Coordinates of C-alpha atoms in Angstrom, one line a residue:
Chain F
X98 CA 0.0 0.0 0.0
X99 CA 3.1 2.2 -0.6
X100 CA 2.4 5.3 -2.6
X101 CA 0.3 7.9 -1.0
X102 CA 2.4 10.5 1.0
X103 CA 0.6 10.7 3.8
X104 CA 2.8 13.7 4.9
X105 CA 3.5 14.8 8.5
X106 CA 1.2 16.1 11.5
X107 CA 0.1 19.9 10.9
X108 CA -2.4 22.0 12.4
X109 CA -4.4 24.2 9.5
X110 CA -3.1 26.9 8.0
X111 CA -4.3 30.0 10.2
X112 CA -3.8 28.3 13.8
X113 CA -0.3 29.2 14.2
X114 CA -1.1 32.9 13.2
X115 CA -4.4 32.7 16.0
X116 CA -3.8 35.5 18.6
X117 CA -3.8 34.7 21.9
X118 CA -7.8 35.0 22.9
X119 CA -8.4 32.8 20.2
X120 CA -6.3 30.1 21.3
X121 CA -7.9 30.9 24.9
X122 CA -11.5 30.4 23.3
X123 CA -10.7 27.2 21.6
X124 CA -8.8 25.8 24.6
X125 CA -11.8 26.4 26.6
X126 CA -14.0 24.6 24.1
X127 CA -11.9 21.6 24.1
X128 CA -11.5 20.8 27.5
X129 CA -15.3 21.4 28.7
X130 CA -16.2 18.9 25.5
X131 CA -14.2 15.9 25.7
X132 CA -15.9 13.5 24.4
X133 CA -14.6 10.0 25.9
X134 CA -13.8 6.7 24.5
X135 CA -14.2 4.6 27.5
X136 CA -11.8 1.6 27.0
X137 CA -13.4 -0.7 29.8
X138 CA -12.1 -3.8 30.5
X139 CA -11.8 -4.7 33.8
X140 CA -13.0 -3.3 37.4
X141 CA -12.2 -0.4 36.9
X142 CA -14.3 0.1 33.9
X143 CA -17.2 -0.5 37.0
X144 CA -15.7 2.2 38.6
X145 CA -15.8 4.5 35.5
X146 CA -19.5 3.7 35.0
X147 CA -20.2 4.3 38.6
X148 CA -18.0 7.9 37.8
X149 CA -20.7 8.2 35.0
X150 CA -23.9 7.8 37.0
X151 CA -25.8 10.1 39.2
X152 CA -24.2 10.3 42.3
X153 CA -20.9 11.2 41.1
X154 CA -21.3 12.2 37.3
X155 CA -18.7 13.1 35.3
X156 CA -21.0 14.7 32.7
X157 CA -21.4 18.0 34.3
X158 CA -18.0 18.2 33.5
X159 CA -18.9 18.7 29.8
X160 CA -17.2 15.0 29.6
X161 CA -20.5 13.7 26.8
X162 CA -21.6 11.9 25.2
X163 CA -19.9 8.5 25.8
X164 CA -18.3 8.3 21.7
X165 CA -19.5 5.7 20.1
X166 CA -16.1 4.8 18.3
X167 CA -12.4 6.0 18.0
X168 CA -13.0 8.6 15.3
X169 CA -16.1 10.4 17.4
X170 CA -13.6 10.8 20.4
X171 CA -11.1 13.1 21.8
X172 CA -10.6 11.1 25.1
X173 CA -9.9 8.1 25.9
X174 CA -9.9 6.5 29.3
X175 CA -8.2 3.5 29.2
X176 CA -9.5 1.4 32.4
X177 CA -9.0 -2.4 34.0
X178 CA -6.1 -4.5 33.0
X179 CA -4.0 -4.5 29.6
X180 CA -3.1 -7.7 28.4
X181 CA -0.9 -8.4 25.6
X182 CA -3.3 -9.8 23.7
X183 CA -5.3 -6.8 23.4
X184 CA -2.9 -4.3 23.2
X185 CA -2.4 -4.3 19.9
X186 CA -6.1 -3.4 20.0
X187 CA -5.4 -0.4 22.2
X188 CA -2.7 1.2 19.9
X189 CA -5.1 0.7 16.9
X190 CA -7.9 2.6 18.4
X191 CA -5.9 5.6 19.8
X192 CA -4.4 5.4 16.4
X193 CA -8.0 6.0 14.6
X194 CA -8.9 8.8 17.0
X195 CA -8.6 12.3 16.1
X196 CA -6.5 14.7 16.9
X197 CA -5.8 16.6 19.4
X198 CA -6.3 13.6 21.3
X199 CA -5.9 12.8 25.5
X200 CA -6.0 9.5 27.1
X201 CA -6.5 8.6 31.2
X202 CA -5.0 6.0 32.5
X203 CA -7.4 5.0 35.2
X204 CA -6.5 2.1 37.9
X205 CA -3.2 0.1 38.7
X206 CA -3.3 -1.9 36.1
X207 CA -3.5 0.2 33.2
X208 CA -1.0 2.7 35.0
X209 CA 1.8 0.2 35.5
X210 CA 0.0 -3.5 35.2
X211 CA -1.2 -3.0 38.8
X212 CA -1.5 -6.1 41.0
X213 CA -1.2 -8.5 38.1
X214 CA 2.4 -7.1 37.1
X215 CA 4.1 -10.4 37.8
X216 CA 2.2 -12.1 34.9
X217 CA 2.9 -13.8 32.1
X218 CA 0.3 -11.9 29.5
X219 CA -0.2 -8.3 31.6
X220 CA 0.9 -5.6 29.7
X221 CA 2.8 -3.4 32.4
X222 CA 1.1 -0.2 31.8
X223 CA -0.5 0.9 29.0
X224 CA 1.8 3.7 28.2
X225 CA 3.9 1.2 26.6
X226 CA 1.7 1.4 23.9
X227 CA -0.1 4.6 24.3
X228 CA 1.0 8.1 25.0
X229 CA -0.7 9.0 28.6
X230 CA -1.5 12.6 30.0
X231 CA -3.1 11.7 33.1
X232 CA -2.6 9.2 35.6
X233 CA -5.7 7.9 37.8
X234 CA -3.9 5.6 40.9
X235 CA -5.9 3.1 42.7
X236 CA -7.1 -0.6 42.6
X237 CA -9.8 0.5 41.8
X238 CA -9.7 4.2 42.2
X239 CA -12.6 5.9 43.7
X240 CA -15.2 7.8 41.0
X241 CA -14.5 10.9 42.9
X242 CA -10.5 10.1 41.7
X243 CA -12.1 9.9 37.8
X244 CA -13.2 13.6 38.6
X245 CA -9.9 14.9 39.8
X246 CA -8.2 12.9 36.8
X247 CA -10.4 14.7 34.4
X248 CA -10.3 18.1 36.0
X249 CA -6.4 17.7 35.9
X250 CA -6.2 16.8 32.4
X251 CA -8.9 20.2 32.1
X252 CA -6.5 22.4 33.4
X253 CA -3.8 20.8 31.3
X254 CA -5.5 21.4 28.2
X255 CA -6.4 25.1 29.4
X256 CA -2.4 25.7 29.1
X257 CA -2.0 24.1 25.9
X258 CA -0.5 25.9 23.0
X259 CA -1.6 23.8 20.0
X260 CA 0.4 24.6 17.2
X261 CA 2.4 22.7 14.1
X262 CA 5.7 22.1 16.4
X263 CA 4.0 21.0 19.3
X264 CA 1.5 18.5 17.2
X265 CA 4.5 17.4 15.3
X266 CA 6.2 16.4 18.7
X267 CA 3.9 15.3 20.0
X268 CA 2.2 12.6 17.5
X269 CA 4.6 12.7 14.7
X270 CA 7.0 10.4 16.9
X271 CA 5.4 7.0 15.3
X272 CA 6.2 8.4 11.9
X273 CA 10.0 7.8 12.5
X274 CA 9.7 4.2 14.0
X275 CA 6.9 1.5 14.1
X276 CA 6.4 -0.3 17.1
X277 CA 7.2 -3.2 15.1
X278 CA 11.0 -1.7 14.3
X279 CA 11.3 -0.8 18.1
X280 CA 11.7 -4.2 19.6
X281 CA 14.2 -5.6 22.2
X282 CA 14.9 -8.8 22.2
X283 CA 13.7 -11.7 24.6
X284 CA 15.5 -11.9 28.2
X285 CA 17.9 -14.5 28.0
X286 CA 19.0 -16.4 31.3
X287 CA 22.2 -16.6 32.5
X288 CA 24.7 -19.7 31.4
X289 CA 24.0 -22.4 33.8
X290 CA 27.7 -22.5 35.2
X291 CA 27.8 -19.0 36.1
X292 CA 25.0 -18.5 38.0
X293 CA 25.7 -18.5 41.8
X294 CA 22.8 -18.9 44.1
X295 CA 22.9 -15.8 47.2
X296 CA 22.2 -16.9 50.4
X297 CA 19.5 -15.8 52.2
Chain G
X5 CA -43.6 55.8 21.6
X6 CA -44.3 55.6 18.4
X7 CA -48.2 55.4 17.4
X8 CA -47.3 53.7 14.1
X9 CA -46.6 49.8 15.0
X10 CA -42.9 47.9 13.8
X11 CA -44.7 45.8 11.5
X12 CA -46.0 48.9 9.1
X13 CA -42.6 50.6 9.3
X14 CA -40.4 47.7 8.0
X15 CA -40.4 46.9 4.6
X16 CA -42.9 44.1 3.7
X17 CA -41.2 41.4 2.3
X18 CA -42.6 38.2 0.6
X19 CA -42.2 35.0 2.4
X20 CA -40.5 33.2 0.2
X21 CA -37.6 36.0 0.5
X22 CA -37.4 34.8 4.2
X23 CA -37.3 31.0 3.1
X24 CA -34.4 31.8 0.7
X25 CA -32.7 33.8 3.6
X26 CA -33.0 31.0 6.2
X27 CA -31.7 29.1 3.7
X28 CA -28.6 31.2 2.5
X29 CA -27.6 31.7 6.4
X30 CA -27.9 28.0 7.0
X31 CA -25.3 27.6 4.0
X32 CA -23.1 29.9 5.1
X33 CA -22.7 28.8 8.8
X34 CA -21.8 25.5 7.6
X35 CA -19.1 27.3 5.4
X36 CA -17.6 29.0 8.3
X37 CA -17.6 25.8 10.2
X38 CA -16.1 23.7 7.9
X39 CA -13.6 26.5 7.0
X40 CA -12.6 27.1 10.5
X41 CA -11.9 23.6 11.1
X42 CA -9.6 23.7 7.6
X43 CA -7.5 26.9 8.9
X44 CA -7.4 26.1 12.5
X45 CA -7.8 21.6 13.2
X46 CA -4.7 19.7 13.0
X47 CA -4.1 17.1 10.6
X48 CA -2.1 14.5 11.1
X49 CA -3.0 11.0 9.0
X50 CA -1.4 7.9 9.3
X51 CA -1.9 4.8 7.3
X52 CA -3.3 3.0 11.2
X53 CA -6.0 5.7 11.6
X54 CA -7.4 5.6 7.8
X55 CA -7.6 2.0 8.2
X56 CA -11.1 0.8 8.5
X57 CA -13.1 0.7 12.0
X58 CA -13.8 -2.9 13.0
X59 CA -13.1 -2.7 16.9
X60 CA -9.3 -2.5 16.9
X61 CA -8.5 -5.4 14.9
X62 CA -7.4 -5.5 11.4
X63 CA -10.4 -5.6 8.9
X64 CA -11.8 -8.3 7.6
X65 CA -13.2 -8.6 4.1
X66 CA -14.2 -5.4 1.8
X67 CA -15.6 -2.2 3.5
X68 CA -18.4 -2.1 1.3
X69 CA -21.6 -4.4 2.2
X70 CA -24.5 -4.4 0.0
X71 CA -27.9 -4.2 1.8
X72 CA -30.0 -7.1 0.6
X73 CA -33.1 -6.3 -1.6
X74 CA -34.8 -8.4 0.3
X75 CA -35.5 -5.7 3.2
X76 CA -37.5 -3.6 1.3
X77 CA -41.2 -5.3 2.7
X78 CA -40.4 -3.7 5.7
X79 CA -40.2 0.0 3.7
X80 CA -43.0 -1.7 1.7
X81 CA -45.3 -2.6 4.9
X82 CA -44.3 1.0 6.3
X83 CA -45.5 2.9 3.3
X84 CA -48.5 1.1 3.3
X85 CA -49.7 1.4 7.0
X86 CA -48.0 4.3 7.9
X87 CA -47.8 6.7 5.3
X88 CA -51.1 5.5 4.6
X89 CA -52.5 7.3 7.6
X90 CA -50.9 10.0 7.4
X91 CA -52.5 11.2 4.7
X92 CA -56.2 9.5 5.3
X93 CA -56.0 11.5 9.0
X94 CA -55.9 15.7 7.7
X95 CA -58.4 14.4 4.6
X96 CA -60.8 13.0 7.2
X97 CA -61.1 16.3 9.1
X98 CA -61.4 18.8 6.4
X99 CA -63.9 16.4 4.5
X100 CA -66.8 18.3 5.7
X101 CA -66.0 20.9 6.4
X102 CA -64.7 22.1 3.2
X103 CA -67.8 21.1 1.3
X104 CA -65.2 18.8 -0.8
X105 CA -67.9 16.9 -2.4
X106 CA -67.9 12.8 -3.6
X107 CA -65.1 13.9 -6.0
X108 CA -63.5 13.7 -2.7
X109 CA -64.3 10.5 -1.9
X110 CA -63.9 8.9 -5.1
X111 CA -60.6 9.9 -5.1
X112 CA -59.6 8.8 -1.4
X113 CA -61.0 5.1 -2.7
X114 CA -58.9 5.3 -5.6
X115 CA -55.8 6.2 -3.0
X116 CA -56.9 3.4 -1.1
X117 CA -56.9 0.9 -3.5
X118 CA -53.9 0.9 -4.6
X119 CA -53.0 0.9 -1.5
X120 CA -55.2 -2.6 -0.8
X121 CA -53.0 -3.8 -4.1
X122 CA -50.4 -3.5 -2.4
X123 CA -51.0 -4.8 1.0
X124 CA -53.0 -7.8 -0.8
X125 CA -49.8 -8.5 -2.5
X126 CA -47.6 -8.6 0.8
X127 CA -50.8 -11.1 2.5
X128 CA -50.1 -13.6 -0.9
X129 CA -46.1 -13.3 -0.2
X130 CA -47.4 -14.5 4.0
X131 CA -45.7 -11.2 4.9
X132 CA -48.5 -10.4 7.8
X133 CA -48.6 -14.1 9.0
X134 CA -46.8 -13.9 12.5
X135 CA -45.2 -17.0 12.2
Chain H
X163 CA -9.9 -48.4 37.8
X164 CA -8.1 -48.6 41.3
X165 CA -10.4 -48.2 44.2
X166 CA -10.4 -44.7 45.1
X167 CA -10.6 -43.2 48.8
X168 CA -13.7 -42.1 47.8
X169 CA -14.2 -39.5 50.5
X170 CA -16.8 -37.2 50.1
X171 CA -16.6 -33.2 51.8
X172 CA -19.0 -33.6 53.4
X173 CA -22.1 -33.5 50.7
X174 CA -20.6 -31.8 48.7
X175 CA -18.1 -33.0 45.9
X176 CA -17.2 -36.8 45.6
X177 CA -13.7 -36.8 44.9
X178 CA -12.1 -40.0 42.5
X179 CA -8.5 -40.6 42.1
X180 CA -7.7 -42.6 39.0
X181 CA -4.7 -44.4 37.2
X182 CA -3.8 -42.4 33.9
X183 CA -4.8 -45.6 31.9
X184 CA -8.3 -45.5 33.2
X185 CA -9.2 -42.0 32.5
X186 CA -11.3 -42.0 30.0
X187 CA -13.1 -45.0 31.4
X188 CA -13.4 -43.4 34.6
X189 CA -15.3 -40.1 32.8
X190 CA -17.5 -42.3 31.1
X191 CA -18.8 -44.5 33.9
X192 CA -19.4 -41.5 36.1
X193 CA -21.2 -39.6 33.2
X194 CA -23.5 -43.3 32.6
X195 CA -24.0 -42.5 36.3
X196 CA -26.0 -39.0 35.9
X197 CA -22.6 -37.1 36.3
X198 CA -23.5 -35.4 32.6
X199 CA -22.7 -31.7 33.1
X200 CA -18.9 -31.0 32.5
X201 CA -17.7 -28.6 34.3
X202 CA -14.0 -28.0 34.0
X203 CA -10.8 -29.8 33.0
X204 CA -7.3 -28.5 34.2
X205 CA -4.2 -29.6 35.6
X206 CA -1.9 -28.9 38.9
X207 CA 1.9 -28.8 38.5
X208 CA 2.8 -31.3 40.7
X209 CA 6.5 -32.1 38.9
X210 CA 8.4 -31.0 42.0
X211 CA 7.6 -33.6 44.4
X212 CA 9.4 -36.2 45.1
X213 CA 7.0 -39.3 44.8
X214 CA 5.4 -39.6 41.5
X215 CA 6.0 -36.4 40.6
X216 CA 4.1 -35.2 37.3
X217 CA 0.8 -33.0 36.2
X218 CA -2.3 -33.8 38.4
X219 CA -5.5 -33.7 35.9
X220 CA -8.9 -33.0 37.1
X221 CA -12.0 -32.6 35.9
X222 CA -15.3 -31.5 38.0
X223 CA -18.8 -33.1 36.4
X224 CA -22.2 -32.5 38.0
X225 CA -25.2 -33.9 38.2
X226 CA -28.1 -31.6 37.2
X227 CA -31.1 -33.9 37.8
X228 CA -31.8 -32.4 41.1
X229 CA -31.3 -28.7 40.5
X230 CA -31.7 -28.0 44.3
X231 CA -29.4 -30.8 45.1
X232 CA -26.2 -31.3 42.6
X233 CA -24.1 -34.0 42.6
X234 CA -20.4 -32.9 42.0
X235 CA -17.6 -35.2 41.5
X236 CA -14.0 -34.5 41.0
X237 CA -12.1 -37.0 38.9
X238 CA -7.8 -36.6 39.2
X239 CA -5.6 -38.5 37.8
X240 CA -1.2 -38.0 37.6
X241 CA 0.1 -38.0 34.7
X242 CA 3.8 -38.1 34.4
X243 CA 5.8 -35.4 33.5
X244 CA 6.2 -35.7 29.6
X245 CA 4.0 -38.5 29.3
X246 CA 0.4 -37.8 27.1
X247 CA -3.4 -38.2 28.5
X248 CA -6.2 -39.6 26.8
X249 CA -8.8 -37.0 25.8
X250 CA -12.2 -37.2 26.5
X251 CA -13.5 -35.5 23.4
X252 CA -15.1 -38.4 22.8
X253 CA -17.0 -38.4 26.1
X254 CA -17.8 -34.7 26.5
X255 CA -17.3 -32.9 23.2
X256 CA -17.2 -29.5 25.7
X257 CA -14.2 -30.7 27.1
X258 CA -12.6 -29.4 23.4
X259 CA -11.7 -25.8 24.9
X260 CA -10.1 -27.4 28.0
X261 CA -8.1 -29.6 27.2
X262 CA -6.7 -27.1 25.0
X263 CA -6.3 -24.4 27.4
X264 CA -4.1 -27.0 29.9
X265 CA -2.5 -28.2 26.4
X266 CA -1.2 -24.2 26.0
X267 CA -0.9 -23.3 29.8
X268 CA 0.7 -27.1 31.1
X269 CA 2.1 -28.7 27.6
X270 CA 0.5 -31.7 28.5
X271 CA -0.7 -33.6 24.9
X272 CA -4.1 -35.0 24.7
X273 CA -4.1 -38.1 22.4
X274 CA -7.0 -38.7 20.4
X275 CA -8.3 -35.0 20.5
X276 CA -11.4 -34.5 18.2
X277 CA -13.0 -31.0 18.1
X278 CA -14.8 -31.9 14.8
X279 CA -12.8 -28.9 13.1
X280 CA -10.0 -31.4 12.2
X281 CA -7.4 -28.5 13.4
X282 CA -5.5 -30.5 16.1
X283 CA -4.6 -29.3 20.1
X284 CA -4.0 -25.5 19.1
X285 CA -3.2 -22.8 21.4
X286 CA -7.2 -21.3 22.9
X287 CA -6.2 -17.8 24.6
X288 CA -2.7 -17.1 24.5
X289 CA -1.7 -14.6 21.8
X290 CA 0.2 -15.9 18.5
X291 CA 4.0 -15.9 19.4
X292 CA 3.7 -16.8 22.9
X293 CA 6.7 -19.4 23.1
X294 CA 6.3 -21.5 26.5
X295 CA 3.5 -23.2 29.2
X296 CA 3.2 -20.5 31.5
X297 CA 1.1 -22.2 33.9
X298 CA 4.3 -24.3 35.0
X299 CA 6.2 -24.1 38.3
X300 CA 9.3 -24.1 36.2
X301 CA 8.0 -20.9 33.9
X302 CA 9.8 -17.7 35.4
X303 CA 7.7 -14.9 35.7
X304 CA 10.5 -12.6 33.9
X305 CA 8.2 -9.4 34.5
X306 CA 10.6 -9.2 37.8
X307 CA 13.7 -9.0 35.9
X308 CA 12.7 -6.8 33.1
X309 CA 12.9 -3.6 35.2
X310 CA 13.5 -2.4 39.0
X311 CA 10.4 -2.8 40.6
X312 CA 9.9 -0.9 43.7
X313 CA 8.8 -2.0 46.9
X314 CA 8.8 -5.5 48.5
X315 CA 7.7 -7.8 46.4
X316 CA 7.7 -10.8 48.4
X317 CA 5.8 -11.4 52.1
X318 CA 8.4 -9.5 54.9
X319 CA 10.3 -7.6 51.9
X320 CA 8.8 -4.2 52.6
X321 CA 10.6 -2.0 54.9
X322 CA 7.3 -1.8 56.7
X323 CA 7.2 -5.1 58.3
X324 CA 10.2 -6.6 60.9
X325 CA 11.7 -9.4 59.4
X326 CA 10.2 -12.6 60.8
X327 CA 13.4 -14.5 60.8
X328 CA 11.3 -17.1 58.9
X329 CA 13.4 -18.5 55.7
X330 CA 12.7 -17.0 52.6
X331 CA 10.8 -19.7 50.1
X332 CA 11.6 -18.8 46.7
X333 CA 8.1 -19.4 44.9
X334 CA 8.1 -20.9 41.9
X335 CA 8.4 -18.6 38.7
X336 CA 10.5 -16.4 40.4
X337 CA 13.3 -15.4 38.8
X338 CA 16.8 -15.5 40.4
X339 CA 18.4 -12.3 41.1
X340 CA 21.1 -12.8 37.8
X341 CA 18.4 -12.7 35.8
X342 CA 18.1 -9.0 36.2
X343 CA 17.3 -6.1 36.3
X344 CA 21.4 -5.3 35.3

């Protein structure tokens, strides 16, 4: 499917000359209509829903309608544990969102693999696949958590500065290497004959 | 205040202008949206996000699936019942009252026979058995 | 078919233990006796003891005729390390995606395994690539030697607790400290 340049991230051609107030403006819409991608997939994907409902309720926070797929969404909130059979699945999703684009990693296990970091199929935190702004901690974080997570990410947005640089920086660094070409190879053990047991 | 009311002082204009207005404003709103979002969105394509939908994992088969023909008793059926009534309901009020005359009803019989064709048809196809 | 110790928990499951030649035998008399639901098929790493050491493999069947009272029985049987199992396919064709999940997870083969797809004992839920049986004592969790992890990671590690003076049991999967992180 080689052929079409696809060329690199840029923002339109009057954003970099928008004044100031503009940006302000624009800023302000963004963060107060996120639109989320909730990637559920374990208990903490209860506690997002419980985040969603009445008593706690995310949406007066401007954070609606839940997207319906990748391309209707500026946010997603990865929640529950990665495995590595499904990250692939992750990277392809925040890969068909549009930009500018914010994920949440909410809960242990999609911030570093969590409790289940010792396993054999646990990826050990999402943002080994995905580029992460905030950070929700807890197994499984309190709803009230989601709400400081996504008024955090608000006020990070609120500073933001979009323009072709910091796009380019920001999600042009795939374009130089694939996941694929960044690969380290397997762990090996040490020779049998060198390896001397410590006492306890 | 004035003795002479707004609605004398402005110009009179035909409705239709207003309808062509409405319509010219609509027009150009979606102009300035879609040109705000060409000077001022990012863009950044890659050859993952142009890749078709299908949950996160590679798509499977063609992106293009044809609808079968065979769906179109339930727009058939619809038409017939529906769209039926909504026109039998307004004729059914003003009948009388607007001394329309048996021209009137001849021509509602003729609407509703071809309607009957139709829904005779779908009952010899078993389309209105419920199983 | 060896005559088990039968002992029931109380009411509750009916526990067999069989020879590894009579296992599909044993399956199908208890399912002729109204055991017809199968439950579950898995195996226990049991390589590291010292008598008979090998895979214990056990499946759970119940008896649904009186839903308010089930019948469960547990069938085990050892299987030696390396040595294959009989499937019981043949029995309950449901036992398909089990045996292939302990196939993937222990290694153990399953001879005679009939899915009706004519595909063979394939991998169920591990993703493509994965190269070992991870459910094995001797599979080392590597996650620990990948990169510093902070904090204690094993019970009385932390700097929380006083040391208990109890000796430290390496669990299994554990890699040693050469492994890494270097």
């Amino acid at each position: 499917m080689a052929g079409v340049e696809l060329g690199m991230p840029r923002m339109g051609a009057a954003a970099d000359l928008a004044p100031q107030p503009v940006k302000v403006v624009l800023n302000w819409g963004r963060r107060y209509s996120l639109w989320v991608f909730n990637f559920g997939l374990a208990c903490c994907a209860i506690e997002f829903i419980a985040a969603s409902m009445a008593r706690h309720d995310f949406i007066r926070l401007g954070v609606i309608p839940f997207a319906p797929g990748p391309r209707q969404a500026d946010l997603m909130v990865v929640s529950g544990t990665v495995t590595d059979k499904m990250a692939p699945a992750v990277r392809r999703l925040y890969d068909q969102m549009p930009e500018p684009k914010y994920v949440i990693s909410f809960g242990a296990c999609s911030n570093t693999g969590g409790p289940y970091w010792d396993s054999y199929c646990v990826t050990k935190g999402v943002d080994t696949v995905i580029p992460v702004d905030v950070y929700v901690p807890g197994c499984p974080p309190r709803p009230e958590s989601l709400l400081q997570g996504i008024i955090r990410l608000q006020e990070k947005i609120a500073q933001e500065s979009l323009s072709t640089k910091v796009i380019r920086a920001k999600y042009a660094g795939h374009r130089t290497a694939t996941a694929g070409e960044v690969t380290r190879g397997l762990v090996t053990p040490p020779a049998a004959d060198t390896v001397t047991r410590a006492e306890p | 205040m004035d003795a002479v009311p707004l609605a004398t002082r402005l110009p009179s204009v035909s409705p239709y202008v207003v309808v062509a207005a409405v319509v010219v404003v609509g027009l150009l709103l979606f102009v300035a949206a879609m040109g705000a979002r060409a000077l001022i969105a990012p863009k950044a394509p890659t050859r993952a996000k142009l890749t078709t939908y299908e949950s996160g994992v590679d798509p499977v088969g063609r992106d293009w699936a044809q609808t079968q023909i065979r769906y179109f008793v339930y727009a058939f059926l619809y038409v017939i019942f529906a769209v039926d009534a909504v026109y039998l309901f307004p004729w059914a009020l003003v009948l009388r009252s607007t001394h329309l005359g048996a021209a009137s009803l001849v021509e509602i019989a003729v609407f509703i026979g071809v309607l009957l064709v139709g829904l005779v048809h779908a009952a010899r196809r078993g389309l209105l058995r419920w199983l | 078919m060896t005559e088990p110790a039968a002992a029931t928990d109380g009411v509750v499951i009916k526990r067999l233990e069989v020879d590894a030649a009579d296992w599909v035998d044993a399956v199908t008399e208890a399912r002729g006796a109204g055991f017809s639901f199968f439950d579950w098929l898995t195996a226990v790493d049991q390589t590291d003891l010292e008598e008979s050491p090998g895979l214990d493999v056990v499946c759970h069947l119940l008896d649904p005729s009186t839903p308010k009272a089930l019948r469960r029985i547990m069938i085990r049987t050892r299987v030696p390390d390396g040595e294959s199992l009989a499937s019981i396919t043949g029995v309950f064709r449901g036992a398909a995606w089990h045996e292939r999940e302990t196939h993937e997870m222990f290694g153990l083969e399953f001879d005679g395994f009939d899915d009706g797809t004519g595909l063979g004992l394939r991998p169920l839920l591990l993703p493509d690539g994965f190269e070992g049986t991870p459910l094995r004592k001797s599979f080392v969790l590597a996650a620990r030697a990948s990169k510093p992890w902070p904090g204690g990671k094993e019970p009385g590690e932390s700097e929380h607790t006083k040391p208990t003076g109890r000796r430290r049991v390496s669990a299994p999967g554990v890699p040693d400290p050469e492994w890494g992180p270097r």
